[in-house]
C-alpha positions as protocol buffer text, in pm:
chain_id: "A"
residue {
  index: 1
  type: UNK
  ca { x: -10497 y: 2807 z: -1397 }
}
residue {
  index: 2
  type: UNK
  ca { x: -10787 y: 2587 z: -1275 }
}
residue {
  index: 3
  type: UNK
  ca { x: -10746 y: 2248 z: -1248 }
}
residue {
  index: 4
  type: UNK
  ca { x: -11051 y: 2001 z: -1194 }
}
residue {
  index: 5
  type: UNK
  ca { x: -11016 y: 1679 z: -1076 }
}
residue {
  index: 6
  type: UNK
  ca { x: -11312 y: 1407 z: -1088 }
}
residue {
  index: 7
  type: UNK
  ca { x: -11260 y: 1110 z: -876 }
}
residue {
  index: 8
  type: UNK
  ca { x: -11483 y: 850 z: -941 }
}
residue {
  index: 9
  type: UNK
  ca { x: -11769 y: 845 z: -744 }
}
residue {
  index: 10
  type: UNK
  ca { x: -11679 y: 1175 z: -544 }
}
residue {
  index: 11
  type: UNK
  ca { x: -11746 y: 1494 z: -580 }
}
residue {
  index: 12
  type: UNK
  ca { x: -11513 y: 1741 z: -790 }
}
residue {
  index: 13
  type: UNK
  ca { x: -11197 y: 1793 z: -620 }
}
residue {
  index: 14
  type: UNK
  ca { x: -11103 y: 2222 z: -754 }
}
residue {
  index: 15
  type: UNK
  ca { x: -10753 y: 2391 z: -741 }
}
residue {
  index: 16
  type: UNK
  ca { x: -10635 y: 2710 z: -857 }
}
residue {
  index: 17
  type: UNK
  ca { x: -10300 y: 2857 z: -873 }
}
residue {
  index: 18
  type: UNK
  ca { x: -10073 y: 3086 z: -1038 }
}
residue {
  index: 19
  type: UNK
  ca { x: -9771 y: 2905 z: -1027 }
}
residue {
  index: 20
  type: UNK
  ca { x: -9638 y: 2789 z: -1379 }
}
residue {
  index: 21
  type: UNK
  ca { x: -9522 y: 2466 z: -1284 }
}
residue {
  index: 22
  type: UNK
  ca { x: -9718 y: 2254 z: -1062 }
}
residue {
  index: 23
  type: UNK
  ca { x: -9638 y: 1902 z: -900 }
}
residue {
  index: 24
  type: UNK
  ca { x: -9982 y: 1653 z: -852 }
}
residue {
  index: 25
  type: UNK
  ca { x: -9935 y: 1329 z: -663 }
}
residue {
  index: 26
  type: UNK
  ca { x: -10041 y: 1175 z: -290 }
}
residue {
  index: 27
  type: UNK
  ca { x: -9716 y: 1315 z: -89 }
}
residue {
  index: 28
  type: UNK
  ca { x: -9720 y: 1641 z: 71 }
}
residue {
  index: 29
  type: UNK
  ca { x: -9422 y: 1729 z: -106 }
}
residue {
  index: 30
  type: UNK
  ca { x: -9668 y: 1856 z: -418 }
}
residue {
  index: 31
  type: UNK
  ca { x: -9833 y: 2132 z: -505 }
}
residue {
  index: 32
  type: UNK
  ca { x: -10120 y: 2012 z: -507 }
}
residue {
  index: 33
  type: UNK
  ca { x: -10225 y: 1657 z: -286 }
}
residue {
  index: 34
  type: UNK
  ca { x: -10448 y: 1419 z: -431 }
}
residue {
  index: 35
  type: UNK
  ca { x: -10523 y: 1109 z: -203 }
}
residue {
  index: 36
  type: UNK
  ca { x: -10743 y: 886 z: -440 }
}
residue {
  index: 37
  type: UNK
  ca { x: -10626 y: 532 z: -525 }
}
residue {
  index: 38
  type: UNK
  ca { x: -10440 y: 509 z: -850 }
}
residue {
  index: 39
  type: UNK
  ca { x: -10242 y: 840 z: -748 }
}
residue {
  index: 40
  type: UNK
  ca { x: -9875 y: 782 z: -705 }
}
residue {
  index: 41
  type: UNK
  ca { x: -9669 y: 1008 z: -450 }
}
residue {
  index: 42
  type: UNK
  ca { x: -9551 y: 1202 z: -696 }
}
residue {
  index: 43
  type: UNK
  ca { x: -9798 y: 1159 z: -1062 }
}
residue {
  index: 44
  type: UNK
  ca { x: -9742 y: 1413 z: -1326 }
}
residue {
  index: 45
  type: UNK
  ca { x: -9596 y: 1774 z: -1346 }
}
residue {
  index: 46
  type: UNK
  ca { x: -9845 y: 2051 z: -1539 }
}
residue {
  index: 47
  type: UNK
  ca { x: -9623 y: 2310 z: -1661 }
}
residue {
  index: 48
  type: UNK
  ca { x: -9719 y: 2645 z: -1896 }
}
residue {
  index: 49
  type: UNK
  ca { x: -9492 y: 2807 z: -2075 }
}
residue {
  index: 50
  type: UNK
  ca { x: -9471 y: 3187 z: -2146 }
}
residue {
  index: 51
  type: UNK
  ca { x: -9667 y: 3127 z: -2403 }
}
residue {
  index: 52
  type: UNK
  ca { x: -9971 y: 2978 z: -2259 }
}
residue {
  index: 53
  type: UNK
  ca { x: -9887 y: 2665 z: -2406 }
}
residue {
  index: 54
  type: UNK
  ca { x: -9920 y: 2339 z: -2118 }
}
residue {
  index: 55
  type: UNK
  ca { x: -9719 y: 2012 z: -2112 }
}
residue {
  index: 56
  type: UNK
  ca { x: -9798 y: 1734 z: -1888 }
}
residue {
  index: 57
  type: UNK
  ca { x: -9505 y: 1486 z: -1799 }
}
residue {
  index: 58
  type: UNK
  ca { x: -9557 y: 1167 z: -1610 }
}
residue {
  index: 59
  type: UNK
  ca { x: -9324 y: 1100 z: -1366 }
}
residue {
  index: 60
  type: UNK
  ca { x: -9321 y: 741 z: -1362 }
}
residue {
  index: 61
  type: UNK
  ca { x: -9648 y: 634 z: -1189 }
}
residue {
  index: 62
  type: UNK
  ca { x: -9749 y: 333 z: -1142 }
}
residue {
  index: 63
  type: UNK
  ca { x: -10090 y: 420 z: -1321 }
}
residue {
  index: 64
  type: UNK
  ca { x: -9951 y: 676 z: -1585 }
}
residue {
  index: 65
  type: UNK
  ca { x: -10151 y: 954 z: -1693 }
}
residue {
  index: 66
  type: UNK
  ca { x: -10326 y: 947 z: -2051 }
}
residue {
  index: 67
  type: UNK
  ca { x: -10413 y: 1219 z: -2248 }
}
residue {
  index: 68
  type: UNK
  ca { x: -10663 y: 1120 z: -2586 }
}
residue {
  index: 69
  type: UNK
  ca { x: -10641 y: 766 z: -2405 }
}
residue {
  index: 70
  type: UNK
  ca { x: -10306 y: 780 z: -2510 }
}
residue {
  index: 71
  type: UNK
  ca { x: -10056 y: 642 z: -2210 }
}
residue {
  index: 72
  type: UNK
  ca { x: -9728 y: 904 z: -2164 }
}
residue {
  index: 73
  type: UNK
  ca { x: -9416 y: 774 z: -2195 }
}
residue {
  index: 74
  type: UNK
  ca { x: -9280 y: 839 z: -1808 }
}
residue {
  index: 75
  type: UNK
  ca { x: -9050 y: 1152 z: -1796 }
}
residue {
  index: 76
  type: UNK
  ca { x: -9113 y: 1281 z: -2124 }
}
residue {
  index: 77
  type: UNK
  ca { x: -9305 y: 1681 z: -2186 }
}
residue {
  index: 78
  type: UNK
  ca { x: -9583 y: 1652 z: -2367 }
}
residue {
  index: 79
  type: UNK
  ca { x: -9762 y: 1894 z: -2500 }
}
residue {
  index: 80
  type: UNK
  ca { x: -10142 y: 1880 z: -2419 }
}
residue {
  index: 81
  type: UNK
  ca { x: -10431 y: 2102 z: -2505 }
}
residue {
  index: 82
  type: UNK
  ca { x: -10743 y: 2178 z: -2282 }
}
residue {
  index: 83
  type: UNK
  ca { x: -10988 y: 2038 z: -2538 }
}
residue {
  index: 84
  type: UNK
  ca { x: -10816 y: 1683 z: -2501 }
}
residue {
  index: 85
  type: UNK
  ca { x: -10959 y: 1459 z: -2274 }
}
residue {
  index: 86
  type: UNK
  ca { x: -10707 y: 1423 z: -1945 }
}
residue {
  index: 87
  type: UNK
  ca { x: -10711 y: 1136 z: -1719 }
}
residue {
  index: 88
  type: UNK
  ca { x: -10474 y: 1118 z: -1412 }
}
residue {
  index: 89
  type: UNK
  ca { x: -10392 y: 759 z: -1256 }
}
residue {
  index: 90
  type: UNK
  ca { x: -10777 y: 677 z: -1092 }
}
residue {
  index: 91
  type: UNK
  ca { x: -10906 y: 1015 z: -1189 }
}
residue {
  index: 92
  type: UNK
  ca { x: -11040 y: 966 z: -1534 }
}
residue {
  index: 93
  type: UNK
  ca { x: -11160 y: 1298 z: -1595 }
}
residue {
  index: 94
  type: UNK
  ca { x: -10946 y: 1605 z: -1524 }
}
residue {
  index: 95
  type: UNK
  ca { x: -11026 y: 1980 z: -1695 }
}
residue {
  index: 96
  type: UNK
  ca { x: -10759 y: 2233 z: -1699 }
}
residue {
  index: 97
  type: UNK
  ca { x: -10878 y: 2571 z: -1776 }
}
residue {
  index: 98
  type: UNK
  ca { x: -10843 y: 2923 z: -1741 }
}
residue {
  index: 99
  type: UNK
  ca { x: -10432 y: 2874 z: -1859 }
}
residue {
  index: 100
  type: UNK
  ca { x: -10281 y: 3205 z: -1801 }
}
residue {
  index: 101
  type: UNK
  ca { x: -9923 y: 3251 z: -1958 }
}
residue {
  index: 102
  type: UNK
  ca { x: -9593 y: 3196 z: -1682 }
}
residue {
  index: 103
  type: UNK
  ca { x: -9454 y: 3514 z: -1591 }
}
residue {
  index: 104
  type: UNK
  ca { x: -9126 y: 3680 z: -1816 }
}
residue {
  index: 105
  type: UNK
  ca { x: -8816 y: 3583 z: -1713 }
}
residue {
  index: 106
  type: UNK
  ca { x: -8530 y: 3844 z: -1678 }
}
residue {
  index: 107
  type: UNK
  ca { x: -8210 y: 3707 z: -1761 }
}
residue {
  index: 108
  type: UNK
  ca { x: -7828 y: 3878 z: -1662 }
}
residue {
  index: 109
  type: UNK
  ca { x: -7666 y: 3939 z: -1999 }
}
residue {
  index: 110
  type: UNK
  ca { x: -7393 y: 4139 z: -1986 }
}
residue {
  index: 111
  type: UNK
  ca { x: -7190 y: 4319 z: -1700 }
}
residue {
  index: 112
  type: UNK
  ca { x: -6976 y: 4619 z: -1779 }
}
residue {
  index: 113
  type: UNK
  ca { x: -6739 y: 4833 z: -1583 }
}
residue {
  index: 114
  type: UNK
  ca { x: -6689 y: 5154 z: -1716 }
}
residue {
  index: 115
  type: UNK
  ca { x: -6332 y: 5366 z: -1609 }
}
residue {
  index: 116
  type: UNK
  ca { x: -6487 y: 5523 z: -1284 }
}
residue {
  index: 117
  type: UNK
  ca { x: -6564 y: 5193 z: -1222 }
}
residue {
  index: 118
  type: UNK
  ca { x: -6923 y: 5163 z: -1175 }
}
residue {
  index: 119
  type: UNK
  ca { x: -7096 y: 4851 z: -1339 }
}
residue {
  index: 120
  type: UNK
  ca { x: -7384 y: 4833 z: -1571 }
}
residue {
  index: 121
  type: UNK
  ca { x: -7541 y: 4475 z: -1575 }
}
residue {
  index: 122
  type: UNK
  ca { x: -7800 y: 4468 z: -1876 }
}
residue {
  index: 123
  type: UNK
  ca { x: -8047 y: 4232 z: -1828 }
}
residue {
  index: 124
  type: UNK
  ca { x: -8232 y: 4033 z: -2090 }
}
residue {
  index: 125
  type: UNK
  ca { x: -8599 y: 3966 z: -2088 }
}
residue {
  index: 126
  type: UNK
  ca { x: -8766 y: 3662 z: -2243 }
}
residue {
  index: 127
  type: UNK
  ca { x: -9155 y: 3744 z: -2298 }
}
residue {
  index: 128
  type: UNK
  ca { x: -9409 y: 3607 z: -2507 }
}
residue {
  index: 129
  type: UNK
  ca { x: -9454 y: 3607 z: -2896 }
}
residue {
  index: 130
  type: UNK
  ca { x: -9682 y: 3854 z: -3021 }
}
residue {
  index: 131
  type: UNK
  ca { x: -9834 y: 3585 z: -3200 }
}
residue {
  index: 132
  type: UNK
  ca { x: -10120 y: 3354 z: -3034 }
}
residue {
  index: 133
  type: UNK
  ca { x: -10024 y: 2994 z: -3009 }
}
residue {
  index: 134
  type: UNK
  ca { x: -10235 y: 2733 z: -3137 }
}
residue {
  index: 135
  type: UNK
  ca { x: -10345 y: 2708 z: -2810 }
}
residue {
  index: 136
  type: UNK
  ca { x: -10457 y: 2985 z: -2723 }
}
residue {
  index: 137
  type: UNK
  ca { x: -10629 y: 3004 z: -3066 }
}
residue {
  index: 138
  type: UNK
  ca { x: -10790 y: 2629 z: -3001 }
}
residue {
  index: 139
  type: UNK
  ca { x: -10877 y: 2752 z: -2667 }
}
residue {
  index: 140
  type: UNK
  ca { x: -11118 y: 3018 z: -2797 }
}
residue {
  index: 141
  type: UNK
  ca { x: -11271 y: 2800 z: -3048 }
}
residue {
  index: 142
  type: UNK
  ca { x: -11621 y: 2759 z: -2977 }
}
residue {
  index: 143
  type: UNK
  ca { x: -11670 y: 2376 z: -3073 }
}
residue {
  index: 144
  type: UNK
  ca { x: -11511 y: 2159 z: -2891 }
}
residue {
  index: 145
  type: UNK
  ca { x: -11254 y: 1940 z: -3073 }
}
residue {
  index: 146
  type: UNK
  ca { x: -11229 y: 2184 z: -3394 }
}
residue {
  index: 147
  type: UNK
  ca { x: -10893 y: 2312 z: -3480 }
}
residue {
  index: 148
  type: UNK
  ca { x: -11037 y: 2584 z: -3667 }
}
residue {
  index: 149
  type: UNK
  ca { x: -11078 y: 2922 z: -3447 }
}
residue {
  index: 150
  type: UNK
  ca { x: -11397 y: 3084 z: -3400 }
}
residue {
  index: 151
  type: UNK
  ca { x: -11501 y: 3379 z: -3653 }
}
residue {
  index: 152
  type: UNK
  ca { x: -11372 y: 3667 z: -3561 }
}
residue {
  index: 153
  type: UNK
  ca { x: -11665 y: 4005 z: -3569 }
}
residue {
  index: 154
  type: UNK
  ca { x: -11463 y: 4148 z: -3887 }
}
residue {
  index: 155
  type: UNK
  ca { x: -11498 y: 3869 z: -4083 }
}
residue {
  index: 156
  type: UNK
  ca { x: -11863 y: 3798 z: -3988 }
}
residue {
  index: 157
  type: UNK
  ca { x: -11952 y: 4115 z: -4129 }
}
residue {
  index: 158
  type: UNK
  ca { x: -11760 y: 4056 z: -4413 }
}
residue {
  index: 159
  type: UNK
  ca { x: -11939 y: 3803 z: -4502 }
}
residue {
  index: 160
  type: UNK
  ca { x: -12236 y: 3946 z: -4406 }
}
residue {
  index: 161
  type: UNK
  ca { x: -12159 y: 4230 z: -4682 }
}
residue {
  index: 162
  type: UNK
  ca { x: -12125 y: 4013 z: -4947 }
}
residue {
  index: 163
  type: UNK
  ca { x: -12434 y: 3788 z: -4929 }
}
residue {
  index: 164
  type: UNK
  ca { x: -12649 y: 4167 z: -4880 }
}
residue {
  index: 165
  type: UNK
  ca { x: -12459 y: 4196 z: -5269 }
}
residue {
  index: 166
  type: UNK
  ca { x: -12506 y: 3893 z: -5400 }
}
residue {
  index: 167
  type: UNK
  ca { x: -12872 y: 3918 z: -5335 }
}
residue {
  index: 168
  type: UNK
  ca { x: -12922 y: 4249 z: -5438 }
}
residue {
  index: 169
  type: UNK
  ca { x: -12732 y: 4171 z: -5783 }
}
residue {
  index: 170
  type: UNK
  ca { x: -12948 y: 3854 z: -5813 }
}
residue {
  index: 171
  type: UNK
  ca { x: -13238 y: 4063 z: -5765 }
}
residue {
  index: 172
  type: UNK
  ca { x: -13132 y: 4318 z: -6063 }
}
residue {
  index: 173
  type: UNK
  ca { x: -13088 y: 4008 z: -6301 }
}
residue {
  index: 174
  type: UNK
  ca { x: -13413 y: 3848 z: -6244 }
}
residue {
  index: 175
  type: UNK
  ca { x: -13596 y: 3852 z: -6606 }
}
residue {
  index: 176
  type: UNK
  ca { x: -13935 y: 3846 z: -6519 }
}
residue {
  index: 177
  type: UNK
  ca { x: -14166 y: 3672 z: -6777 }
}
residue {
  index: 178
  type: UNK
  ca { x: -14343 y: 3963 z: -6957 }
}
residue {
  index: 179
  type: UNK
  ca { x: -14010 y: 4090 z: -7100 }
}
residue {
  index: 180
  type: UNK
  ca { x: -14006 y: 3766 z: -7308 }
}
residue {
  index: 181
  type: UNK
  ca { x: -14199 y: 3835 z: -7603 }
}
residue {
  index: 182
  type: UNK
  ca { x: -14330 y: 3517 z: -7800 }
}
């Protein structure tokens, strides 16, 4: 994911990474250092589930973080979307895009030992839904702020089909005036 951090009067401070979980505060200690006043040493935690899906938890900054202007309660996951605005103690304006799902996880489930005794461990593996999430689906809606998604190229024709119909039947139905006779 890309992260984008706006500092008030400063330029754009950029990070990417791959990780799934990612730590944002002064100290060293995080993933990613920020040293602009209002930061705390350790802010907020951005976290993406295998599901593409991001929460944002504050953990209990001094200046909180505020998503919709809407102050976190410290410690608790929230979910948060990339169309809403983001603001991070003194950075007002952080963007978050580019959200790629975290990797599977492989689980132990089960080990068996057979009479030769060999083992068989069988492993479980968590992936994602084959359904999108609503955020994925905001994420590729074109206006900002819409929850509906973007036409999909099927549908556009669709309805692209049907108005070529309706105005070709409209035109068949016309009664022009010289087949009234008075």
């Amino acid at each position: 994911m890309k992260i984008t951090f706006h500092p008030p009067g400063q330029r754009p401070i950029v990070h990417e990474t791959e990780e799934s979980s990612i730590v944002v505060g002064r100290s060293s200690a995080c993933d990613i250092v920020i040293k602009v006043e209002g930061i705390s040493r350790q802010h907020c935690r951005i976290d993406v589930d295998s599901r593409g899906e991001l929460f944002v938890t504050d953990l209990g900054s001094t200046n909180g973080v505020l998503i919709d202007n809407e102050r976190l309660t410290p410690n608790q996951k929230t979910p948060y979307f990339v169309y809403q605005p983001l603001a991070i103690g003194g950075i007002p304006q952080v963007v978050i895009e580019n959200v790629h799902p975290a990797a599977p996880i492989l689980r132990p489930k089960a080990t068996q030992i057979d009479a030769a005794g060999e083992s068989t461990v069988t492993i479980q593996l968590e992936v994602p839904k084959k359904s999108r999430s609503a955020h994925s689906r905001l994420q590729r809606t074109r206006s900002v702020g819409s929850e509906k998604p973007a036409p999909s190229s099927a549908n556009i024709g669709r309805i692209l089909i049907i108005t070529i119909i309706i105005v070709l039947l409209g035109t068949l139905f016309v009664i022009s005036p010289e087949s009234f006779e008075p």
